[in-house]
Structure formats: structure tokens, C-alpha cells
XYZ file of C-alpha atoms in Angstrom:
652
model
C -0.085 0.098 -0.006
C 1.060 3.430 -0.455
C 0.634 4.549 2.771
C 2.783 1.662 4.064
C 5.830 2.274 1.833
C 5.901 6.150 2.254
C 6.196 5.225 6.094
C 6.281 8.672 8.151
C 8.889 10.544 5.977
C 6.804 11.892 3.410
C 6.088 15.273 5.329
C 10.388 15.407 5.754
C 10.131 14.607 1.558
C 7.743 17.200 1.290
C 9.390 19.462 3.571
C 12.893 19.156 1.670
C 11.945 19.105 -1.785
C 9.803 22.778 -0.930
C 13.028 24.292 1.191
C 15.122 23.559 -2.061
C 12.467 25.514 -4.578
C 12.621 27.588 -1.880
C 16.203 28.146 -2.376
C 15.689 29.035 -6.139
C 11.919 31.258 -6.189
C 12.658 34.199 -3.523
C 13.925 37.988 -4.591
C 17.039 39.708 -4.481
C 19.564 37.632 -2.573
C 17.983 34.287 -2.874
C 17.840 33.961 -6.178
C 20.832 31.344 -7.770
C 20.795 33.764 -11.230
C 22.189 36.677 -8.604
C 24.213 34.570 -6.144
C 25.786 31.669 -7.652
C 28.588 31.790 -9.313
C 29.013 31.581 -13.185
C 30.257 28.200 -12.642
C 27.785 25.867 -10.975
C 24.586 28.476 -11.799
C 23.354 25.713 -13.970
C 24.138 23.218 -11.828
C 22.077 24.996 -9.368
C 18.674 26.010 -11.375
C 18.332 22.350 -13.280
C 18.713 20.502 -9.817
C 15.989 22.385 -8.021
C 14.038 22.136 -11.607
C 13.999 18.587 -11.093
C 13.957 17.949 -7.658
C 10.821 21.111 -7.474
C 8.719 18.488 -10.335
C 8.836 15.622 -7.374
C 6.130 17.713 -5.309
C 3.483 16.019 -7.126
C 4.931 12.335 -6.257
C 4.862 12.709 -2.623
C 1.570 15.038 -2.300
C -0.157 12.204 -4.318
C 1.802 9.534 -1.603
C 0.464 11.720 1.337
C -3.023 12.229 0.171
C -2.760 8.219 -0.510
C -1.572 8.091 3.039
C -4.525 10.501 4.555
C -6.695 7.771 2.656
C -5.202 4.646 3.906
C -4.342 5.766 7.758
C -6.146 3.029 9.213
C -5.206 -0.001 6.728
C -1.410 0.813 7.422
C -1.885 1.293 11.094
C -3.442 -2.474 11.231
C -0.986 -3.688 9.228
C 1.979 -3.632 11.030
C 5.035 -2.101 11.121
C 6.658 -0.846 7.922
C 8.565 -3.450 6.084
C 12.623 -2.746 5.830
C 13.047 -2.665 2.299
C 10.298 -0.045 2.440
C 11.275 2.432 5.034
C 15.036 2.296 3.225
C 13.798 3.893 -0.193
C 12.192 6.724 1.611
C 14.948 7.337 3.860
C 17.662 7.275 1.204
C 15.272 9.234 -0.357
C 15.470 11.956 2.712
C 19.337 11.559 2.938
C 19.773 12.497 -0.615
C 17.421 15.189 -0.981
C 19.261 16.008 2.063
C 22.468 16.248 0.341
C 21.459 17.978 -2.208
C 20.246 21.105 0.343
C 23.795 21.238 0.935
C 25.324 20.799 -1.744
C 23.300 23.831 -3.240
C 24.020 25.694 -0.305
C 27.385 25.192 -0.658
C 27.383 26.065 -4.702
C 25.196 29.027 -4.192
C 28.275 30.885 -1.686
C 31.179 29.550 -3.982
C 33.360 32.731 -5.320
C 35.367 31.302 -8.280
C 38.403 34.611 -7.343
C 38.409 33.289 -3.716
C 38.244 29.557 -3.638
C 40.484 27.237 -5.178
C 40.325 25.027 -8.078
C 40.447 22.044 -5.883
C 37.097 22.959 -4.192
C 35.507 23.654 -7.432
C 36.147 20.805 -8.542
C 34.752 18.452 -5.582
C 31.731 20.501 -5.348
C 31.474 19.559 -9.765
C 31.840 15.991 -8.431
C 28.692 16.659 -5.340
C 26.603 17.165 -8.066
C 27.506 14.120 -10.097
C 26.936 11.869 -6.954
C 23.566 13.551 -6.045
C 22.143 13.251 -9.624
C 23.668 9.891 -9.513
C 21.862 8.875 -6.163
C 18.698 10.483 -7.149
C 17.972 8.685 -10.561
C 18.998 5.664 -9.160
C 16.497 6.274 -6.206
C 13.682 7.399 -8.229
C 14.088 4.073 -11.054
C 13.559 1.306 -7.896
C 10.405 3.653 -7.286
C 7.512 0.049 -6.909
C 4.843 1.430 -8.907
C 3.684 -2.287 -8.116
C 2.486 -1.256 -4.601
C 2.403 2.665 -4.731
C -1.393 3.633 -5.902
C 0.053 6.339 -7.949
C -1.518 8.278 -11.166
C -0.442 7.766 -14.507
C -0.321 11.406 -14.826
C 2.457 11.432 -11.973
C 4.209 8.634 -13.167
C 5.044 10.420 -16.579
C 6.343 13.471 -14.238
C 8.715 11.039 -12.129
C 9.667 8.916 -15.644
C 10.400 12.840 -17.292
C 12.603 13.522 -14.131
C 14.714 10.404 -14.044
C 15.141 10.526 -18.013
C 16.528 14.016 -17.128
C 19.014 13.386 -14.419
C 20.361 10.393 -16.485
C 21.432 12.427 -19.312
C 22.809 14.512 -16.861
C 24.274 11.865 -15.156
C 26.231 10.933 -18.335
C 27.258 14.357 -19.812
C 29.004 14.884 -16.225
C 31.321 12.029 -17.246
C 32.323 8.671 -16.725
C 33.198 8.880 -12.972
C 30.240 8.279 -11.853
C 30.342 4.887 -13.110
C 32.874 4.473 -10.235
C 31.047 4.917 -7.691
C 29.701 2.036 -5.454
C 25.718 0.550 -6.587
C 24.840 -0.915 -3.273
C 24.129 0.303 0.270
C 22.406 3.831 -0.553
C 21.669 5.033 2.897
C 25.541 5.078 3.112
C 25.635 9.242 3.688
C 26.815 10.897 0.431
C 29.625 12.847 1.781
C 31.769 9.189 2.806
C 30.493 8.498 -1.355
C 32.379 11.286 -2.203
C 35.612 11.191 0.029
C 35.914 7.444 -1.349
C 35.618 8.399 -5.355
C 37.329 10.917 -5.237
C 40.247 9.500 -3.322
C 40.350 6.370 -6.057
C 40.005 9.158 -8.616
C 42.688 11.289 -7.543
C 45.212 7.886 -6.888
C 43.731 6.472 -9.845
C 43.305 8.542 -12.526
C 45.340 11.680 -12.317
C 48.512 12.830 -14.396
C 50.051 15.982 -13.570
C 50.501 18.790 -15.814
C 49.187 16.158 -18.698
C 45.681 16.516 -21.101
C 43.384 13.162 -19.514
C 43.555 10.074 -21.928
C 40.307 10.823 -21.880
C 38.833 14.325 -22.125
C 35.808 13.650 -20.977
C 37.590 13.075 -17.598
C 38.351 17.137 -17.243
C 35.793 17.719 -15.248
C 36.058 15.452 -12.619
C 39.886 14.601 -12.072
C 41.275 16.772 -9.536
C 44.917 18.954 -10.918
C 47.136 20.310 -9.041
C 48.906 22.327 -11.548
C 52.219 22.388 -9.705
C 50.787 24.240 -6.581
C 48.888 26.602 -8.758
C 45.012 27.441 -8.720
C 43.514 28.578 -10.987
C 39.997 29.115 -10.179
C 38.223 29.702 -13.722
C 40.006 26.676 -15.086
C 37.326 24.298 -13.395
C 34.415 25.875 -15.145
C 35.853 25.369 -18.821
C 36.473 21.370 -17.666
C 33.237 20.440 -15.748
C 31.136 18.134 -18.157
C 27.530 20.165 -18.605
C 28.049 19.029 -21.887
C 25.702 19.791 -24.644
C 26.069 17.015 -27.523
C 22.962 17.519 -28.735
C 19.986 20.209 -28.577
C 16.758 19.491 -28.424
C 14.696 20.982 -31.004
C 11.268 22.244 -30.035
C 8.034 21.315 -31.433
C 7.512 22.294 -35.202
C 5.134 25.567 -33.450
C 6.573 28.410 -35.200
C 6.262 31.816 -33.003
C 6.354 34.853 -35.175
C 8.307 37.044 -32.475
C 11.237 34.115 -32.037
C 12.418 34.587 -35.225
C 10.837 38.049 -36.055
C 12.651 41.735 -35.791
C 13.539 42.865 -32.217
C 11.081 44.972 -32.616
C 7.837 43.202 -32.179
C 7.528 41.661 -28.665
C 6.922 37.621 -28.838
C 2.986 36.170 -29.291
C 1.827 32.672 -30.727
C 2.297 31.674 -34.124
C -0.736 32.190 -36.378
C -0.570 28.741 -37.498
C 0.020 25.459 -35.877
C 1.687 23.009 -37.890
C 1.110 19.385 -37.914
C 2.585 17.564 -34.880
C 5.973 16.564 -34.487
C 7.755 14.646 -31.800
C 10.970 16.863 -30.931
C 14.209 15.402 -32.421
C 18.014 15.722 -31.260
C 19.269 18.025 -33.547
C 23.194 16.503 -33.145
C 25.938 19.115 -33.252
C 28.933 17.970 -36.214
C 31.668 16.893 -34.099
C 34.228 19.436 -35.675
C 32.285 22.229 -34.308
C 32.447 21.063 -30.906
C 35.120 21.949 -28.132
C 37.718 19.499 -27.739
C 37.982 20.781 -23.749
C 34.073 21.571 -23.146
C 33.139 19.306 -25.908
C 30.050 22.428 -26.448
C 29.389 23.921 -29.301
C 32.249 26.792 -30.145
C 31.290 30.193 -30.611
C 34.292 31.970 -31.111
C 36.643 29.032 -32.147
C 40.461 29.880 -32.264
C 43.389 27.765 -33.917
C 46.651 27.228 -31.668
C 49.979 26.857 -32.468
C 49.675 22.955 -33.102
C 46.734 23.923 -35.534
C 43.917 22.282 -33.326
C 40.741 24.211 -32.879
C 39.439 25.069 -29.545
C 36.325 27.327 -28.215
C 39.030 30.756 -27.126
C 37.597 30.888 -23.269
C 38.258 27.315 -22.616
C 41.770 26.776 -24.052
C 42.900 31.068 -22.744
C 41.824 29.212 -19.252
C 43.766 26.437 -19.837
C 46.824 28.662 -21.082
C 45.739 30.724 -17.793
C 46.722 27.960 -15.386
C 50.608 27.649 -16.384
C 49.758 24.498 -18.997
C 51.847 25.063 -22.482
C 50.812 21.901 -24.540
C 48.165 21.342 -26.519
C 45.444 19.824 -24.509
C 44.177 17.806 -27.442
C 47.690 16.181 -28.705
C 49.505 16.831 -25.502
C 52.698 18.453 -27.820
C 54.245 21.662 -26.625
C 52.990 25.230 -27.741
C 55.354 26.618 -29.956
C 53.766 29.841 -29.238
C 50.501 30.733 -27.083
C 49.262 32.978 -29.971
C 45.335 32.213 -30.365
C 44.270 32.643 -33.810
C 40.736 33.116 -34.938
C 39.052 30.433 -36.823
C 36.965 32.936 -39.123
C 35.944 29.683 -41.719
C 34.562 27.373 -38.770
C 32.829 30.557 -37.015
C 31.180 30.981 -40.020
C 30.280 27.902 -40.290
C 28.593 27.308 -36.884
C 27.041 30.377 -36.931
C 25.058 29.367 -40.371
C 24.309 25.624 -38.985
C 22.710 27.459 -35.568
C 20.753 29.699 -38.187
C 19.775 26.590 -39.823
C 18.569 24.742 -36.716
C 16.841 27.683 -35.105
C 19.307 27.547 -32.587
C 19.817 31.322 -30.641
C 23.423 31.719 -30.478
C 23.369 33.682 -27.216
C 25.994 36.144 -26.162
C 27.566 35.895 -22.630
C 28.536 38.045 -19.696
C 31.612 38.231 -18.488
C 33.223 41.324 -16.105
C 30.923 43.511 -17.909
C 31.323 42.389 -21.144
C 29.391 40.956 -23.114
C 30.797 38.828 -26.344
C 29.690 40.197 -29.900
C 28.591 37.381 -32.168
C 31.918 38.347 -34.249
C 33.899 37.177 -31.210
C 34.686 40.891 -29.458
C 33.847 42.369 -26.373
C 31.548 45.305 -25.754
C 31.635 47.257 -22.104
C 28.341 46.851 -20.753
C 28.442 48.185 -17.389
C 27.163 51.590 -18.398
C 23.770 49.916 -19.326
C 24.415 47.952 -16.105
C 23.857 50.698 -13.946
C 21.013 51.975 -16.100
C 19.000 48.469 -15.850
C 19.702 48.612 -12.094
C 18.495 51.838 -11.510
C 15.176 51.097 -13.125
C 15.130 48.024 -11.606
C 15.239 49.912 -7.910
C 12.459 51.955 -8.732
C 10.111 48.539 -9.324
C 10.124 48.078 -6.164
C 9.138 52.173 -4.782
C 6.112 52.926 -3.189
C 4.960 55.402 -6.140
C 2.891 53.728 -8.309
C 3.129 56.621 -10.861
C 7.464 55.902 -10.643
C 6.725 52.102 -10.801
C 4.545 52.043 -13.330
C 7.158 54.311 -15.730
C 9.817 51.897 -14.400
C 8.466 48.639 -15.824
C 7.133 50.308 -18.814
C 10.452 50.768 -19.800
C 11.867 47.193 -19.042
C 9.159 46.366 -21.491
C 10.861 48.387 -23.556
C 14.171 47.561 -23.055
C 13.226 43.164 -23.020
C 11.695 43.414 -26.478
C 14.863 45.680 -28.276
C 17.536 43.048 -27.706
C 19.029 39.774 -26.165
C 21.731 41.778 -24.424
C 18.461 43.530 -23.169
C 17.332 40.563 -21.972
C 20.437 39.087 -20.310
C 21.023 42.137 -18.337
C 17.716 42.847 -17.080
C 17.420 39.462 -15.790
C 21.480 39.318 -14.561
C 20.512 42.565 -12.549
C 17.423 40.028 -10.814
C 14.469 41.801 -12.302
C 12.459 39.156 -12.992
C 11.786 37.671 -9.337
C 10.430 41.208 -9.134
C 8.417 41.837 -12.137
C 6.408 38.088 -10.859
C 5.340 40.254 -7.939
C 4.580 43.101 -9.990
C 2.131 40.511 -11.670
C -0.021 40.736 -8.891
C -0.371 45.126 -8.702
C -3.229 46.636 -8.713
C -2.562 49.042 -11.501
C -4.009 47.583 -14.574
C -0.676 49.184 -16.815
C 1.790 48.089 -14.507
C 0.566 44.522 -14.589
C 0.257 44.772 -18.764
C 3.763 45.475 -18.903
C 4.923 43.689 -16.118
C 4.020 40.230 -17.936
C 4.762 41.506 -21.513
C 8.535 42.135 -20.227
C 8.019 38.491 -18.686
C 7.375 36.901 -22.477
C 10.011 39.217 -24.331
C 12.309 38.431 -21.251
C 11.540 34.658 -22.075
C 12.447 34.671 -25.575
C 16.346 33.806 -24.476
C 16.665 30.419 -23.529
C 18.391 30.781 -19.880
C 16.035 33.044 -18.640
C 13.209 30.190 -19.004
C 14.565 28.607 -15.739
C 15.401 31.494 -14.017
C 11.181 32.683 -14.579
C 10.065 29.295 -13.606
C 12.403 29.348 -10.177
C 10.607 32.479 -9.547
C 7.640 31.036 -8.872
C 5.856 32.828 -12.249
C 3.497 30.341 -13.726
C 0.725 30.864 -10.785
C 0.658 34.519 -11.077
C 0.691 34.088 -14.821
C -2.246 31.881 -14.617
C -3.927 34.688 -12.429
C -3.540 37.574 -14.819
C -4.702 35.127 -17.785
C -7.902 34.643 -15.879
C -8.019 38.366 -14.790
C -6.511 41.113 -17.006
C -6.713 42.959 -19.624
C -7.127 41.241 -22.764
C -3.723 42.389 -24.070
C -2.190 40.868 -20.488
C -4.309 38.018 -21.366
C -2.853 37.671 -24.690
C 0.668 38.123 -23.539
C 0.114 35.785 -20.697
C -0.888 33.015 -22.823
C 2.000 33.835 -25.065
C 3.915 33.645 -22.154
C 2.977 29.647 -20.780
C 3.514 28.901 -24.728
C 7.381 30.248 -24.260
C 7.952 28.698 -21.549
C 5.947 25.596 -22.090
C 8.588 24.647 -24.644
C 10.758 22.604 -22.005
C 9.220 19.510 -21.437
C 9.615 19.669 -17.528
C 7.605 23.032 -17.934
C 4.764 21.485 -19.529
C 4.041 19.749 -16.449
C 4.161 22.402 -14.083
C 1.689 24.596 -16.471
C -0.093 21.780 -16.912
C -1.026 21.136 -13.512
C -1.078 25.116 -12.389
C -4.898 25.563 -13.092
C -3.313 27.223 -16.715
C -5.340 25.008 -19.211
C -8.694 25.976 -17.975
C -8.239 29.544 -18.096
C -6.574 29.045 -21.792
C -9.724 26.991 -23.281
C -11.497 30.014 -21.488
C -9.587 32.509 -23.627
C -9.637 30.136 -26.370
C -13.673 30.407 -26.957
C -14.194 34.249 -25.363
C -10.685 35.815 -26.310
C -9.833 38.492 -29.073
C -8.424 37.252 -32.499
C -5.160 37.599 -31.088
C -5.761 35.550 -27.564
C -7.373 33.273 -29.160
C -4.266 32.569 -31.322
C -2.019 32.673 -28.653
C -4.402 29.840 -26.230
C -4.553 28.000 -29.615
C -0.656 28.277 -29.642
C -0.255 27.444 -25.646
C -2.777 24.218 -25.468
C -1.259 22.814 -28.710
C 2.321 22.903 -26.883
C 0.901 21.976 -23.439
C -1.520 19.009 -25.093
C 1.879 17.235 -26.403
C 2.459 15.881 -23.035
C -0.055 13.156 -22.416
C -0.660 13.927 -18.554
C -2.255 17.629 -20.031
C -4.621 16.080 -22.264
C -7.364 14.695 -20.252
C -6.971 18.375 -18.511
C -7.898 19.852 -21.672
C -11.132 17.360 -22.142
C -12.270 18.460 -18.416
C -11.952 22.085 -19.406
C -14.439 21.155 -22.026
C -11.662 21.828 -25.172
C -13.207 19.722 -27.467
C -16.777 22.068 -27.537
C -14.126 25.072 -28.277
C -12.498 23.459 -30.640
C -15.645 22.350 -32.678
C -17.306 25.772 -32.278
C -13.775 26.775 -34.599
C -14.533 24.387 -36.787
C -18.203 25.505 -37.644
C -17.585 28.987 -36.799
C -18.311 30.937 -40.299
C -15.133 32.625 -40.684
C -13.124 29.614 -40.894
C -10.476 31.812 -39.165
C -8.973 29.122 -36.793
C -9.968 26.038 -38.309
C -6.153 25.047 -39.215
C -5.216 25.750 -35.813
C -8.681 23.567 -34.505
C -7.649 20.671 -36.512
C -4.190 20.522 -35.436
C -4.790 20.633 -31.575
C -7.885 17.733 -31.594
C -5.305 15.905 -33.579
C -2.738 15.950 -30.639
C -5.567 14.908 -28.657
C -7.293 12.326 -30.779
C -4.957 9.152 -29.157
C -6.712 9.926 -26.079
C -9.374 7.713 -24.627
C -11.061 10.363 -22.824
C -10.590 12.684 -25.647
C -11.914 10.470 -28.929
C -14.829 9.734 -26.170
C -15.577 13.334 -26.011
C -14.403 14.062 -29.547
C -17.364 11.220 -30.815
C -19.984 12.565 -28.190
C -19.927 15.989 -29.189
C -21.066 14.925 -33.013
C -17.675 16.316 -34.508
C -17.610 13.404 -37.093
C -19.474 15.055 -39.860
C -17.866 18.026 -39.382
C -14.117 16.410 -39.983
C -15.963 14.371 -43.196
C -17.334 18.261 -44.655
C -13.619 18.836 -44.317
C -12.518 15.968 -45.955
C -14.684 16.944 -49.155
C -14.236 20.799 -48.801
C -10.985 21.676 -46.763
C -7.904 23.263 -47.781
C -5.186 20.516 -48.239
C -3.793 21.082 -44.697
C -7.189 20.594 -43.090
C -8.416 17.436 -45.302
C -4.912 16.357 -44.377
C -5.605 16.543 -40.499
C -9.386 15.549 -40.423
C -8.040 11.895 -41.915
C -5.308 12.302 -39.382
C -8.175 12.490 -36.605
C -10.518 10.181 -38.200
C -8.025 7.244 -38.555
C -7.358 8.077 -34.810
C -10.835 8.030 -33.351
C -11.285 4.806 -36.167
C -8.443 2.495 -35.010
C -9.961 -0.407 -33.128
C -12.840 1.261 -33.056
C -15.761 -0.827 -35.319
C -18.943 1.866 -34.111
C -16.525 4.896 -35.651
C -15.910 2.764 -38.711
C -19.021 2.157 -39.153
C -20.155 5.751 -38.720
C -18.029 7.018 -40.730
C -19.041 4.647 -43.851
C -22.661 5.471 -43.240
C -21.985 9.105 -43.501
C -20.096 8.472 -46.916
C -16.511 9.268 -46.255
C -15.533 6.396 -48.858
C -15.433 9.241 -51.734
C -13.854 12.108 -50.107
C -11.061 9.409 -48.617
C -10.980 7.929 -52.002
C -9.934 11.305 -53.812
C -7.847 12.379 -50.994
C -5.716 9.022 -50.876
C -4.980 10.383 -54.636
C -4.445 13.464 -54.533
C -3.896 15.085 -50.977
C -0.343 16.070 -49.561
C 2.080 12.662 -48.790
C 0.783 12.400 -44.846
C -3.014 12.979 -46.058
C -2.316 9.698 -48.580
C -1.334 7.751 -45.794
C -3.946 8.220 -43.297
C -6.453 7.886 -46.374
C -5.435 5.069 -47.894
C -4.775 3.713 -44.100
C -9.060 4.405 -43.385
C -9.905 2.802 -46.604
C -8.520 -0.164 -45.687
C -9.763 -0.206 -42.255
C -13.305 0.445 -43.798
C -12.538 -2.588 -46.523
C -11.796 -4.976 -43.682
C -14.791 -3.991 -42.013
C -16.999 -4.713 -45.124
C -15.517 -8.285 -44.991
C -16.731 -8.961 -41.722
């Protein structure tokens, strides 16, 4: 039983998750974006976001505990194995909390490289232990909902990928005695790595070991080298679903909003980065490639750190460098830049010591810009409504002009303050705040900061009760944030879907478009499909299909095609008398409409003879036959498959 299995540890587990999430959710000094050293900022935010998703698991177990309380008390004590699982999870979350606190207060300017590498390895240990514990979760003994199971599986897959990226040393960790204190494991494994793998003043045999092997460097310490050698790699970049956002590729003068047309549903694919584009040290995509004396190419910042640490050899060939000149590799930079454009990957600039790297590899001093933005952000917290309103309007204007501004605004800590302003009683302040967050979310790194600032409940509140423009931009913000899979879960559980369905039914033309785009993306996640059905989305979609203006038929069909694989959705679609409308679209719709209508009908008719008989009675054979001859390639496949099902039905 769930109550038996969780023992008495569920309240402590929930408390730990809330404490860990709170370390990032606050504003000011509580935000990792401000206090965590750049070396560990991504590790901190990634770990917190993954742990925060476990809230749903522990809350569900807690509720089941209440239901099964009497049964648990009569069944005796909790078994050793059951108690061990939850106890071990308490241990690893306590370790994660301590690790985050240490990483948050780490300073690369005053700490040794050895300390940095120790923290890196602790991230390895926590990630590995957490993934192993979640993989041993006994679903057969826990009465957990399918939605929560999906959430846990998502967290596990993310932890597994993170473990792989951290490097091969994690495989050396002992697989037994999970309840052993984390620090003891770290000391044990770290000691082995020092004696067995360490090679002084040379590049390790496997470059992937750079992030986890301590290096004394003849008594010298290089506080920045740890960042260059750590294994938070990006060997592949997950492409977002094929939903075009007009403002992601639009001129900077336009603010982000949902696309006008929703394309065919397509699963995300991992974009594999060409090996020649990866820096041999960091294994990350090179933005500023330079050539060293041996002819090898590296990312400038990483090879510069290598040299600054006193190394005079080529990391890849281990040959001695005849000179330390770094020659820009303009050809490769151009190829990388074009590859990023072709694959719709933003090429972020980086902020270092008050300077931002430009696309040509040079740096621009932005200390003056930072000071001006900091002054604006201070005004966001002032008591004067007029002054606050003017400041947030200026932030909105700055945030839509350039990526650099989006970086700087987030860097000075504006995001948590803007989130607080979402609940402002001043209409214009609220409207400008949600639009500012929308613009900031265009920059990929800001998405995580917005989520960790606890923005979703307030965005949903704006979506329900704000001005129409504020509601439109709130919907567009939810779409932008939902591009990350874990965010789909959080947004779906927040009540956003019912608010989006309301906007889809009663919003302005632009509001309906933004709501449709957000709902499409959220419903790609299986757990959100049921929420959308219960929120009445099928009624809204059918109204769009039969509207005389036909302005949103494409959007309605695309969303319905996503939902049609869900059993609850199938029942609702058929009950709403949608099949005749779909067959009519097979005859009169645009090529894309016909394609999606055929896809939906096929999903409805698979393993359902009643629906097959229905479309046969309604005369679907003739338009399907025509579509099989003259439709798009996808339409031909769907129509042909449906016709085959109909032929088999007639033979019965």
C-alpha cells in the first residue's frame, strides 16, 4: 500500500522539496541568478527544477497515506525495504540541499580549483543517487496516477542525461548501500580518482575526464579552469516542437506572441552537433573558435583558461605549444553561425566582467547599461505607483529590443520583482510586467529563472482576470515557457489549461491564436490531455471548426489531432458529433485541413468498429478515395489506412 511504503517520511520529503525550491524561488539574495557563481549557476537551477517536479509525487503519496491511514496502522510496521527507499531519498535530498547552499555561496575569485572540482563531483553524486532511487520506485506497490508516473519518468530521464554528461567517473560509484552518507561516498570515490586517474601537467587520456579529475598544476590553482573543464555538456540540442513563434524569428521591435498557424504534430528530435563544431575541452558548441600553434581548434575561453593555468601543451595532442598566440578560425565560426541559423538555435552572448561577447567574437563593455538597468529595477520596488509604472514600461521597452538587454535585465535580478508586479492592482503595471516577462522568456536561459521565481500561478491569474492585452501576452508567455518538457508539467498542474480554454472560447482574435498555440504545446504532454478535455476544449474546438469565418480551422484541427490519441478525448470528440464535420472537411477543406481531418478520423476509428461504421454511413469513402489519390503525402497515408480499415469492416 502507498501509506505503508512511504512510512513516516513523506512530510519530511515534501518539506525538503519545498526548502530546495525556495532556495531559488525568492527574489534578491535568494536567487541563484544573482548569488551563485557563474561556474555552478546552471547546475543549481537544473537540479532545483528537477527536484521541484517531485512535489506532485510526494503530495499524491501523502494524500494516499491519509486514505490508507487506518489500513496501514492495522497492517503492522513498515518493511525494511520500504522504509529504506524513502529514508534514502530523505538522505539524498538533504545532501542536495547542503550542496546547493555550498554552490550558491561559492566564489571562483576566492576559492581554489580543488574546491570547485569537489563541488562538481558532488553534483555528480547527487544526480546519480537521485536517478537510481527514482528508478527503484515500485509502481506496483504505489497507487500512483499515470500523470505523476509520467512526471517521475521525465525527471529520471533528465537526471540520467545529466549523469551521462557529467562524465564517466560516476560509473565508479558503489552501487550498494544507498543509505551511506553522501559525503562518505564522495571521499571514497574522489580518493580513488586521485590515485588512479590523475596525471599531472597533462591532458587526461579521455577529455571527458577533465571535469572530474583533480589537477594540482604544480601548486598553482586556477579558479576559472574548473568551469571550463566541467562536464555539463551539450552534445545535442533538443529541437522544439514544430510550432513557429512569429516573434522568435521576428524583428526585435516586435514582442513575442503565438504563431498564426499550428503545424503538423511532430515529436521532438535531438539535433546532433557536428563533431567538428565541438570544443575538444568542453565538448560544447564553439562560438568563438581559435587555432593554437599545433593547428588544433578550441573555444577561445576554454583554451585561454588552460593557458592561464600555466599549461604550455596542446590539450588534445599533448604537444608543446611553440607559441601561445590564438588565431581566430573565421571559417569555422561562419559555419557554426550558419548551422545555428539553419537549426533555429539562438546564438547567445555571454556576460563576463561587465562585457558581452558579440557575434563576431569581440566584446562590448556594458557596465553603463548594467548601472542604468539596476537603477530602473530599484524603481520597480518603490512605493510610488507612477514611478513604478514608468520603470516597468521602460523595462518592457528594453526587453524587446535585444538579446543583450534580456541578459542584463535578468542578470541584475529583475525577474523575481517583475513576477511580484504581476499581482499589482495597477492595470498598466500588471500589463507591462507580464509583457516584460514574455519578452525576457525569448532568451532560453531566462526560462528557467522565470519558472524558479514562481511565476506560473501569477501568470495564470493574469490570464484569468487581466486586460485583454495582458491575457494575450500571458498566454504567449505560457507557450514560450512550455517549450521545456518539465515546464509542461508545472504549467498543466497550475490550472492554466482551463484559463487557456476560456480565452480560446471568448478571447480576442489574437488572444484565441495565443491560447491555441499554448494549448497545442501543453497537450503534447500526455498528462495534460485529460485536463484539456475536462476543461471543455472539445466544445471550443468544434465551435472553431463550424465558425462561418473559418479563421481558426487549421488551429482547431491541429490541436484535435494531438488529443485524438487519448481515450477520454476520443469519447468526447465522438459525443460532440464532430465526425460529420470532419468528413465535410475532407470534401471542402484546404489541403492541410483535409490532411488533419483524415488523421483525426483514423485515430478515432482504430480498434473501434462503431466509429468505422459511422464514417462509412456518412459517405466518407468517396472523399477518402480522392484524398488517397491527390492529397499531401501524409494525407495519402492516412486516407489509405482508413480505406483499408473500411474494407476489412465490410468483409466481416
